[in-house]
Amino acid sequence: MRRTALLASAALLTGLLPLASAGAAAGADEPAPVPVDAFEGEVPFANPPADGIFTWGSDTDDPPQLALTARADAPEGAKVLTGSYDISGYGGFTHDFASGLPAHDWSTHKGIRFWWDGQNNAKKIAFEIKDGGANGEASELWTTSFTDDFTGWKQIEIPFTDFTYRTDYQPVGGIDQVLGLTQMWGYAVTLPVGLKGKFAMDDVELYGKADQSLRASVTTDSAVYPVKEGGTAAVKVSVATTGAAPIDEPVTVAYESAGGTAESGTDYTLVKGEVTFPAGTASGTSRTIQVPTLKDKSAESAETIPLKLTVAGAKAPTETPQVVIDAHGLPYLDPKLPVQKRVADLVSRMSLEEKAGQMTQAERGAVTTQGDIATYDLGSLLSGGGSTPTPNTPEAWAKMIDTFQLRAQATRFQIPLIYGVDAVHGHNNLVGATIMPHNIGIGATRDPQLAQKTGSVTASEVRATGIPWDFAPCLCVTRDERWGRSYESFGEDPALVKSMETIIQGLQGAASGKDLKDDDKVLATAKHFVGDGGTVYGSSTTGSYTIDQGVTKVTRQQLEAIHLSPYQTAVDRGIGSVMPSYSSLDIVGDGQGPVKMHARADMINGVLKDRMGFDGFVISDWAAIDQIPGDYASDVRTSINAGLDMIMVPYAYKDFRTTLIDEVKAGRVSESRVNDAVSRILTQKFKLGLFEKPYADTSGAAQIGSTAHRAVARQAAAESQVLLKNANGVLPLKKSQKVYVAGSNADDLGNQTGGWTLTWQGSSGKHTDGTTILEGMRKAGGDVTYSKDASAPTSGYDVGVVVVGETPYAEGVGDVGNGNDLDLTPADKAAVDKVCAAMKCAVLIVSGRPQLIGDRLSAVDSLVASWLPGTEGDGVADVLYGNRPFTGQLPVTWPKSESQLPINVGDTSYDPQFPYGWGLTTLTKVPQGGSATLKGLEIAARIAEKAGSAEAGRALVTKARLLVQQKIGSAITAATAKPFADADHLLLTGDYAAAVAKLTEAYRAG
């Protein structure tokens, strides 16, 4: 049934209802109310883009439970919409109109109203309408709220003029940022947080007649107009109407330059006058007001000239536009001066309030009033995982960030924002970006040059959207695969992690920072300092997490050797920022017990800054100072005094800034500590060239997701594949073979990209551009049949490929014991069992960590650790079909059982399924020989070591490793595994002869 027919029948029904249920009678010159929802069952519970009502929330518990309930007291008809909720984050429901039908025209009405069954809980209920765009999920969002401070049914009337444009989760820059009302796609209700509640709602309808004073608005093309001293600012004033109809009556805009920090007659010429838009003026018509500024010979900070607008006949702009005379002539603005001098000059001029603002970082979605950027002198904004503009395009990202940067130009010294994002495996928040394998896969490549290339691609795509700062790389050394962040690590061996830190140069360029200003480089962040990969299972106190954010208990020697050493490498490579860990550090024998890393001055000030010589700035993790024991003031002073320079306070930026100022004034945080923090932050802003070029340089945007960039990701995906077993040479496949493909992860782009992809936790299914493993196999020319659950007949095939593994997760949500384990799902097990019983088979495990498969290993001919290969499934197909050889090696130990965990290279007791460093090859020639050959390789390795020839040394060890693997085959024992794993660690530390000696030991035990 067409939506128009539904509306017509509902309107007829409304006309037959008594006045008490239909609402107040319409005046003679007013249109009749138009029903939107009667809740009698005419609209289904569904999901967009179909016409329907659907729920949403921040986690699985937050969406409300909805029903259509028959009630005798229903204001309209027999049924009402009822619901119950218990929301900890956010939650609510939406009615999106069908995108296959025309949008609705609400422009002839005054507003929208509905009946609400009051619970008198004094909570605000947010009500939102959706304007323009292609459908309800790609439309502008306009919002208002009402307070539930009554009992029983009450009709809530909301004039359309009460709705304000949302500045978060929007098509940034908007479709037009005017509530047009001619193309409406539905509404949404956001329910209260923090209490168990119920609600009932009925009869959503349009009411009243729109008149000009309600439907016309005056806007300006910007809120801030920077202009060089002596220049003239042009303020464009426009009139717009809902429905885009011409105005019926004149609209006048009186303007006057008044107030601000600039002086009339000295800094600018006073302007005063009136602009009139006559009756009949088309919606969207503009007039320009000129504000001339004056030149003098003195150097000055920026000065503001508010342009006061008084509007008659329409709604006035929500903000007073400000002309800003740019700061000029001051030393810090001179790009020819050394950065150190520029920083010193600027810091000497700043107030405590301005310094505190520079130390504050807010989530962009929290800054609903963009004027707060200047009001609070904010130094930084970020996008958390999934915090993206709509539409999620490079252009929208750049426009959003430019809008924020423009606001910073209204501050006294026009200090640009530094915008940060978690681009941890490519620009993973952006649809269409090149998504690399997660770090665990990069570690498996053992290819430092490739790691650097992946960093370069990421930096290029991130900077092309206006973002100069990346919260990556993670330098954690993962020591327990029950940890939900295991895949963020390059591996369990600090030597491997250090070898992959070439990615820092890919992101930042030269260690000196001289390349940071380039349009394809970003500031990198080493995280999470220090020990986040070593937390003890069961030690977490964060919600239902079991290991993430827990306690790392180590000796001083273990701390130095395992967890700290990668940070010295990062400092030597010029890392620009460091992020401490949520976890606590408990150093045996130091008498402190477990202390949150954000509070450990001995590690941040003492080790990182003083001993290691780190000269960048330290940024806290998301709201992490809240986990420090004590009240908020204590959290602030403890973290700042411990050495944190900028605090990520996503939603508490006002409280943090005020508290920090109070702590300094009270003498509990020294001014010298604040000056040091601000100097470190400003140094990186100057190096990034933000003072000269604060806005997005989108010249590289055409390369986002390009063939060249995807080629790097494809190579990384191919080199990350680790061949663990290959009985009877099942791999590589031949294109002539008939291949039966099954398994949950064969054709799921979301599963193969994992967490931290478009959203924090990631999601299954197709959510961005890329190629699944199945698609890659087909593109490679294979004769492939696909049956996800292996339900299709299995006869007549030469070989089966079963792709199984995990679904996406991130951080503690993925902890084993928090609803997760290391076993394959029953469906995956069934697919493996069925296919491998019917034919020769290869099993690929797509996962962020090893999966337990020992009980099925004997039935599997070939086993591949595919990790999380990213968007380029072609790379996996490349090695499956022999276009590239398998060369990957295990970056972590593959356990036999969960009871073995934690298990790591170097352990005294070491009996894994597959040892660290294991990785068979499909090279055409595997080295042959025995003990004599290995002895010769050891001698040659010693010579290469003495000569300083790392390339020759690595080649000799690799030859020995492949020879030993050939002999051991699947008969891996504790006697062979331990020296084999130790050899790979020795290789990474440059002890080539010792590595060959260990491999010889493994050979003799095999």
mmCIF file of C-alpha atoms in Angstrom, residues 170-455:
data_model
loop_
_atom_site.group_PDB
_atom_site.id
_atom_site.type_symbol
_atom_site.label_atom_id
_atom_site.label_comp_id
_atom_site.label_asym_id
_atom_site.label_seq_id
_atom_site.Cartn_x
_atom_site.Cartn_y
_atom_site.Cartn_z
ATOM 1 C CA GLN A 170 25.390 15.647 10.340
ATOM 2 C CA PRO A 171 26.026 16.091 6.649
ATOM 3 C CA VAL A 172 28.709 18.599 7.617
ATOM 4 C CA GLY A 173 28.201 21.874 5.866
ATOM 5 C CA GLY A 174 24.729 20.447 5.575
ATOM 6 C CA ILE A 175 22.487 19.802 2.662
ATOM 7 C CA ASP A 176 21.667 23.495 3.107
ATOM 8 C CA GLN A 177 21.404 23.926 6.900
ATOM 9 C CA VAL A 178 17.905 25.347 6.416
ATOM 10 C CA LEU A 179 14.877 23.516 7.781
ATOM 11 C CA GLY A 180 13.112 23.316 4.439
ATOM 12 C CA LEU A 181 10.231 21.025 5.523
ATOM 13 C CA THR A 182 9.437 20.133 1.913
ATOM 14 C CA GLN A 183 11.402 16.894 2.007
ATOM 15 C CA MET A 184 10.892 15.291 5.402
ATOM 16 C CA TRP A 185 11.965 11.727 6.138
ATOM 17 C CA GLY A 186 10.663 11.077 9.642
ATOM 18 C CA TYR A 187 11.379 11.690 13.293
ATOM 19 C CA ALA A 188 13.265 10.192 16.230
ATOM 20 C CA VAL A 189 12.904 10.171 20.020
ATOM 21 C CA THR A 190 15.897 9.936 22.371
ATOM 22 C CA LEU A 191 14.906 8.565 25.775
ATOM 23 C CA PRO A 192 16.364 9.538 29.180
ATOM 24 C CA VAL A 193 19.547 7.965 30.494
ATOM 25 C CA GLY A 194 20.182 6.626 33.954
ATOM 26 C CA LEU A 195 16.794 5.331 35.077
ATOM 27 C CA LYS A 196 14.511 2.432 34.353
ATOM 28 C CA GLY A 197 11.493 3.850 32.644
ATOM 29 C CA LYS A 198 8.462 3.317 30.496
ATOM 30 C CA PHE A 199 6.621 5.532 28.074
ATOM 31 C CA ALA A 200 3.543 5.717 25.904
ATOM 32 C CA MET A 201 3.016 7.901 22.857
ATOM 33 C CA ASP A 202 0.153 8.426 20.449
ATOM 34 C CA ASP A 203 -1.079 10.398 17.447
ATOM 35 C CA VAL A 204 1.903 12.139 15.901
ATOM 36 C CA GLU A 205 0.521 14.813 13.584
ATOM 37 C CA LEU A 206 1.241 18.122 11.860
ATOM 38 C CA TYR A 207 -0.762 21.084 13.102
ATOM 39 C CA GLY A 208 -1.346 24.763 12.490
ATOM 40 C CA LYS A 209 -0.606 27.081 9.604
ATOM 41 C CA ALA A 210 2.879 28.282 8.784
ATOM 42 C CA ASP A 211 3.256 32.047 8.602
ATOM 43 C CA GLN A 212 6.250 34.066 7.651
ATOM 44 C CA SER A 213 7.393 34.946 11.159
ATOM 45 C CA LEU A 214 7.675 31.227 11.795
ATOM 46 C CA ARG A 215 8.986 29.999 8.466
ATOM 47 C CA ALA A 216 11.434 32.692 7.386
ATOM 48 C CA SER A 217 14.941 32.885 8.797
ATOM 49 C CA VAL A 218 17.970 35.063 8.280
ATOM 50 C CA THR A 219 21.369 33.373 8.152
ATOM 51 C CA THR A 220 24.959 34.394 7.517
ATOM 52 C CA ASP A 221 27.358 32.390 5.404
ATOM 53 C CA SER A 222 29.752 32.017 8.337
ATOM 54 C CA ALA A 223 30.055 32.739 12.026
ATOM 55 C CA VAL A 224 33.659 33.977 11.756
ATOM 56 C CA TYR A 225 35.244 36.220 9.110
ATOM 57 C CA PRO A 226 39.030 36.428 9.444
ATOM 58 C CA VAL A 227 40.548 39.309 7.502
ATOM 59 C CA LYS A 228 44.072 40.698 7.239
ATOM 60 C CA GLU A 229 44.589 44.110 8.819
ATOM 61 C CA GLY A 230 43.483 46.775 6.343
ATOM 62 C CA GLY A 231 41.287 44.336 4.430
ATOM 63 C CA THR A 232 37.511 44.338 4.147
ATOM 64 C CA ALA A 233 35.340 41.515 5.435
ATOM 65 C CA ALA A 234 32.299 40.565 3.382
ATOM 66 C CA VAL A 235 29.424 39.224 5.484
ATOM 67 C CA LYS A 236 26.785 37.556 3.328
ATOM 68 C CA VAL A 237 23.283 37.772 4.832
ATOM 69 C CA SER A 238 20.592 35.513 3.349
ATOM 70 C CA VAL A 239 16.887 35.037 3.815
ATOM 71 C CA ALA A 240 15.473 31.519 3.572
ATOM 72 C CA THR A 241 12.026 30.056 4.062
ATOM 73 C CA THR A 242 10.679 26.647 4.884
ATOM 74 C CA GLY A 243 9.380 25.241 1.663
ATOM 75 C CA ALA A 244 11.678 27.593 -0.286
ATOM 76 C CA ALA A 245 8.694 29.824 -1.079
ATOM 77 C CA PRO A 246 9.189 33.560 -1.675
ATOM 78 C CA ILE A 247 8.646 35.722 1.398
ATOM 79 C CA ASP A 248 5.145 37.213 1.781
ATOM 80 C CA GLU A 249 6.198 40.288 3.747
ATOM 81 C CA PRO A 250 9.371 42.355 3.868
ATOM 82 C CA VAL A 251 12.255 41.223 6.058
ATOM 83 C CA THR A 252 14.595 43.870 7.424
ATOM 84 C CA VAL A 253 18.035 43.315 8.893
ATOM 85 C CA ALA A 254 19.533 46.198 10.832
ATOM 86 C CA TYR A 255 23.274 45.842 11.371
ATOM 87 C CA GLU A 256 25.861 47.577 13.477
ATOM 88 C CA SER A 257 29.487 46.820 14.299
ATOM 89 C CA ALA A 258 29.701 47.122 18.056
ATOM 90 C CA GLY A 259 31.616 45.654 20.980
ATOM 91 C CA GLY A 260 34.460 43.184 20.623
ATOM 92 C CA THR A 261 38.157 43.799 21.213
ATOM 93 C CA ALA A 262 38.751 45.970 18.130
ATOM 94 C CA GLU A 263 38.400 49.751 18.454
ATOM 95 C CA SER A 264 36.144 51.684 16.105
ATOM 96 C CA GLY A 265 38.022 54.402 14.245
ATOM 97 C CA THR A 266 41.391 52.888 15.110
ATOM 98 C CA ASP A 267 41.060 49.274 13.983
ATOM 99 C CA TYR A 268 38.029 49.468 11.707
ATOM 100 C CA THR A 269 35.484 51.821 10.215
ATOM 101 C CA LEU A 270 32.154 51.720 12.000
ATOM 102 C CA VAL A 271 29.383 50.261 9.873
ATOM 103 C CA LYS A 272 25.694 50.737 10.552
ATOM 104 C CA GLY A 273 22.680 50.368 8.333
ATOM 105 C CA GLU A 274 19.771 48.242 7.203
ATOM 106 C CA VAL A 275 19.194 45.631 4.550
ATOM 107 C CA THR A 276 15.669 45.015 3.288
ATOM 108 C CA PHE A 277 14.383 41.942 1.512
ATOM 109 C CA PRO A 278 11.097 43.080 -0.134
ATOM 110 C CA ALA A 279 7.972 40.942 -0.238
ATOM 111 C CA GLY A 280 8.286 38.408 -3.038
ATOM 112 C CA THR A 281 12.032 37.938 -2.529
ATOM 113 C CA ALA A 282 13.063 34.394 -3.417
ATOM 114 C CA SER A 283 14.251 32.100 -0.645
ATOM 115 C CA GLY A 284 18.053 31.981 -0.625
ATOM 116 C CA THR A 285 18.531 35.588 -1.725
ATOM 117 C CA SER A 286 21.637 37.223 -0.231
ATOM 118 C CA ARG A 287 22.958 40.689 0.517
ATOM 119 C CA THR A 288 26.536 41.521 1.453
ATOM 120 C CA ILE A 289 27.610 43.821 4.270
ATOM 121 C CA GLN A 290 31.146 45.207 3.998
ATOM 122 C CA VAL A 291 33.206 45.752 7.166
ATOM 123 C CA PRO A 292 36.429 47.694 6.360
ATOM 124 C CA THR A 293 39.417 47.393 8.715
ATOM 125 C CA LEU A 294 42.214 49.919 9.170
ATOM 126 C CA LYS A 295 45.996 49.527 9.075
ATOM 127 C CA ASP A 296 48.403 50.796 11.677
ATOM 128 C CA LYS A 297 52.093 50.136 12.229
ATOM 129 C CA SER A 298 51.903 48.117 15.428
ATOM 130 C CA ALA A 299 52.101 44.369 15.880
ATOM 131 C CA GLU A 300 48.931 43.003 17.465
ATOM 132 C CA SER A 301 47.056 39.918 18.476
ATOM 133 C CA ALA A 302 43.748 39.169 16.742
ATOM 134 C CA GLU A 303 40.868 41.565 17.404
ATOM 135 C CA THR A 304 37.156 40.891 17.054
ATOM 136 C CA ILE A 305 34.364 43.023 15.591
ATOM 137 C CA PRO A 306 30.915 41.546 16.317
ATOM 138 C CA LEU A 307 28.327 42.508 13.721
ATOM 139 C CA LYS A 308 25.086 42.862 15.633
ATOM 140 C CA LEU A 309 22.027 41.919 13.519
ATOM 141 C CA THR A 310 18.477 42.922 14.437
ATOM 142 C CA VAL A 311 15.893 41.124 12.322
ATOM 143 C CA ALA A 312 12.243 42.002 11.726
ATOM 144 C CA GLY A 313 9.893 39.628 9.910
ATOM 145 C CA ALA A 314 12.023 36.520 10.282
ATOM 146 C CA LYS A 315 14.032 34.493 12.732
ATOM 147 C CA ALA A 316 17.449 35.994 13.491
ATOM 148 C CA PRO A 317 20.713 34.021 13.201
ATOM 149 C CA THR A 318 21.533 31.923 16.250
ATOM 150 C CA GLU A 319 24.946 33.598 16.556
ATOM 151 C CA THR A 320 26.275 37.088 16.109
ATOM 152 C CA PRO A 321 28.818 36.920 13.279
ATOM 153 C CA GLN A 322 32.301 38.109 14.143
ATOM 154 C CA VAL A 323 34.843 39.778 11.905
ATOM 155 C CA VAL A 324 38.352 38.968 13.124
ATOM 156 C CA ILE A 325 41.348 41.132 12.273
ATOM 157 C CA ASP A 326 44.155 38.591 12.000
ATOM 158 C CA ALA A 327 47.046 38.722 14.454
ATOM 159 C CA HIS A 328 50.063 40.233 12.749
ATOM 160 C CA GLY A 329 53.648 41.308 13.264
ATOM 161 C CA LEU A 330 54.286 39.112 16.315
ATOM 162 C CA PRO A 331 57.377 36.886 16.381
ATOM 163 C CA TYR A 332 55.470 33.611 16.791
ATOM 164 C CA LEU A 333 53.820 34.259 13.417
ATOM 165 C CA ASP A 334 57.146 34.401 11.582
ATOM 166 C CA PRO A 335 57.803 31.040 9.852
ATOM 167 C CA LYS A 336 61.441 32.015 9.311
ATOM 168 C CA LEU A 337 62.160 31.907 13.035
ATOM 169 C CA PRO A 338 63.220 28.638 14.711
ATOM 170 C CA VAL A 339 60.270 26.731 16.178
ATOM 171 C CA GLN A 340 61.717 27.025 19.681
ATOM 172 C CA LYS A 341 61.700 30.833 19.485
ATOM 173 C CA ARG A 342 58.184 30.922 18.067
ATOM 174 C CA VAL A 343 56.963 28.722 20.904
ATOM 175 C CA ALA A 344 58.681 30.784 23.591
ATOM 176 C CA ASP A 345 57.229 34.020 22.209
ATOM 177 C CA LEU A 346 53.685 32.668 22.035
ATOM 178 C CA VAL A 347 53.737 31.058 25.478
ATOM 179 C CA SER A 348 54.989 34.309 26.999
ATOM 180 C CA ARG A 349 51.911 36.116 25.686
ATOM 181 C CA MET A 350 49.261 33.594 26.713
ATOM 182 C CA SER A 351 47.002 33.787 29.749
ATOM 183 C CA LEU A 352 46.514 30.864 32.089
ATOM 184 C CA GLU A 353 43.037 30.375 30.616
ATOM 185 C CA GLU A 354 44.438 30.157 27.100
ATOM 186 C CA LYS A 355 47.110 27.703 28.195
ATOM 187 C CA ALA A 356 44.540 25.512 29.916
ATOM 188 C CA GLY A 357 42.499 25.488 26.715
ATOM 189 C CA GLN A 358 45.511 24.240 24.743
ATOM 190 C CA MET A 359 45.792 21.331 27.167
ATOM 191 C CA THR A 360 42.143 20.344 26.577
ATOM 192 C CA GLN A 361 40.879 17.893 23.970
ATOM 193 C CA ALA A 362 37.148 17.377 23.317
ATOM 194 C CA GLU A 363 35.228 14.878 21.209
ATOM 195 C CA ARG A 364 33.828 16.718 18.223
ATOM 196 C CA GLY A 365 30.310 15.401 18.887
ATOM 197 C CA ALA A 366 30.349 17.011 22.343
ATOM 198 C CA VAL A 367 30.938 20.491 20.944
ATOM 199 C CA THR A 368 27.316 21.123 20.045
ATOM 200 C CA THR A 369 27.955 24.868 20.270
ATOM 201 C CA GLN A 370 30.915 25.472 17.981
ATOM 202 C CA GLY A 371 31.517 28.854 19.579
ATOM 203 C CA ASP A 372 32.900 26.896 22.540
ATOM 204 C CA ILE A 373 36.107 26.381 20.561
ATOM 205 C CA ALA A 374 36.912 30.076 20.937
ATOM 206 C CA THR A 375 35.136 30.597 24.248
ATOM 207 C CA TYR A 376 37.234 27.910 25.937
ATOM 208 C CA ASP A 377 40.355 28.335 23.768
ATOM 209 C CA LEU A 378 40.250 24.630 22.924
ATOM 210 C CA GLY A 379 43.515 23.237 21.643
ATOM 211 C CA SER A 380 42.299 19.987 20.169
ATOM 212 C CA LEU A 381 39.327 17.973 18.972
ATOM 213 C CA LEU A 382 39.092 14.294 18.108
ATOM 214 C CA SER A 383 36.811 11.797 16.477
ATOM 215 C CA GLY A 384 36.308 8.721 18.606
ATOM 216 C CA GLY A 385 35.716 5.404 16.838
ATOM 217 C CA GLY A 386 32.665 5.845 14.606
ATOM 218 C CA SER A 387 32.370 9.598 15.228
ATOM 219 C CA THR A 388 32.105 10.663 11.612
ATOM 220 C CA PRO A 389 30.407 13.290 9.494
ATOM 221 C CA THR A 390 27.398 12.373 7.422
ATOM 222 C CA PRO A 391 27.893 11.663 4.605
ATOM 223 C CA ASN A 392 31.122 9.901 5.509
ATOM 224 C CA THR A 393 33.167 11.225 2.598
ATOM 225 C CA PRO A 394 36.597 12.854 2.312
ATOM 226 C CA GLU A 395 34.932 16.129 1.346
ATOM 227 C CA ALA A 396 32.682 16.101 4.420
ATOM 228 C CA TRP A 397 35.622 15.332 6.741
ATOM 229 C CA ALA A 398 37.639 18.234 5.294
ATOM 230 C CA LYS A 399 34.698 20.614 5.467
ATOM 231 C CA MET A 400 33.936 19.614 9.060
ATOM 232 C CA ILE A 401 37.495 20.160 10.219
ATOM 233 C CA ASP A 402 37.787 23.442 8.340
ATOM 234 C CA THR A 403 34.629 24.612 10.102
ATOM 235 C CA PHE A 404 36.216 23.826 13.458
ATOM 236 C CA GLN A 405 39.500 25.479 12.469
ATOM 237 C CA LEU A 406 37.645 28.637 11.425
ATOM 238 C CA ARG A 407 36.302 28.913 14.965
ATOM 239 C CA ALA A 408 39.825 28.822 16.371
ATOM 240 C CA GLN A 409 40.598 31.893 14.260
ATOM 241 C CA ALA A 410 38.317 33.871 16.576
ATOM 242 C CA THR A 411 40.758 33.436 19.478
ATOM 243 C CA ARG A 412 43.272 36.090 20.514
ATOM 244 C CA PHE A 413 46.336 34.342 19.093
ATOM 245 C CA GLN A 414 44.504 32.275 16.468
ATOM 246 C CA ILE A 415 46.180 29.076 17.625
ATOM 247 C CA PRO A 416 44.961 26.326 15.297
ATOM 248 C CA LEU A 417 43.359 23.156 16.564
ATOM 249 C CA ILE A 418 45.153 19.852 16.241
ATOM 250 C CA TYR A 419 42.550 17.253 15.227
ATOM 251 C CA GLY A 420 43.171 13.613 16.094
ATOM 252 C CA VAL A 421 41.733 10.307 14.949
ATOM 253 C CA ASP A 422 42.363 6.593 15.538
ATOM 254 C CA ALA A 423 43.628 5.591 12.084
ATOM 255 C CA VAL A 424 45.088 2.341 13.388
ATOM 256 C CA HIS A 425 45.058 0.333 10.138
ATOM 257 C CA GLY A 426 44.471 2.887 7.448
ATOM 258 C CA HIS A 427 42.018 5.791 7.679
ATOM 259 C CA ASN A 428 39.607 3.300 9.191
ATOM 260 C CA ASN A 429 36.847 5.760 10.125
ATOM 261 C CA LEU A 430 36.381 6.798 6.482
ATOM 262 C CA VAL A 431 34.188 4.897 4.033
ATOM 263 C CA GLY A 432 36.206 4.009 0.940
ATOM 264 C CA ALA A 433 39.607 4.365 2.585
ATOM 265 C CA THR A 434 42.344 1.775 2.111
ATOM 266 C CA ILE A 435 42.160 -0.551 5.111
ATOM 267 C CA MET A 436 45.407 -2.315 5.960
ATOM 268 C CA PRO A 437 45.804 -5.558 7.879
ATOM 269 C CA HIS A 438 45.756 -4.928 11.609
ATOM 270 C CA ASN A 439 49.162 -4.718 13.285
ATOM 271 C CA ILE A 440 49.218 -8.413 14.155
ATOM 272 C CA GLY A 441 49.224 -9.134 10.398
ATOM 273 C CA ILE A 442 51.874 -6.494 9.718
ATOM 274 C CA GLY A 443 54.049 -8.211 12.337
ATOM 275 C CA ALA A 444 53.528 -11.492 10.502
ATOM 276 C CA THR A 445 55.027 -10.011 7.324
ATOM 277 C CA ARG A 446 58.417 -9.495 9.016
ATOM 278 C CA ASP A 447 58.830 -6.744 6.409
ATOM 279 C CA PRO A 448 59.881 -3.369 7.909
ATOM 280 C CA GLN A 449 59.887 -1.650 4.518
ATOM 281 C CA LEU A 450 56.321 -2.740 3.903
ATOM 282 C CA ALA A 451 55.313 -1.556 7.384
ATOM 283 C CA GLN A 452 56.679 1.865 6.460
ATOM 284 C CA LYS A 453 54.716 1.853 3.205
ATOM 285 C CA THR A 454 51.477 1.089 5.039
ATOM 286 C CA GLY A 455 52.181 4.044 7.325
#
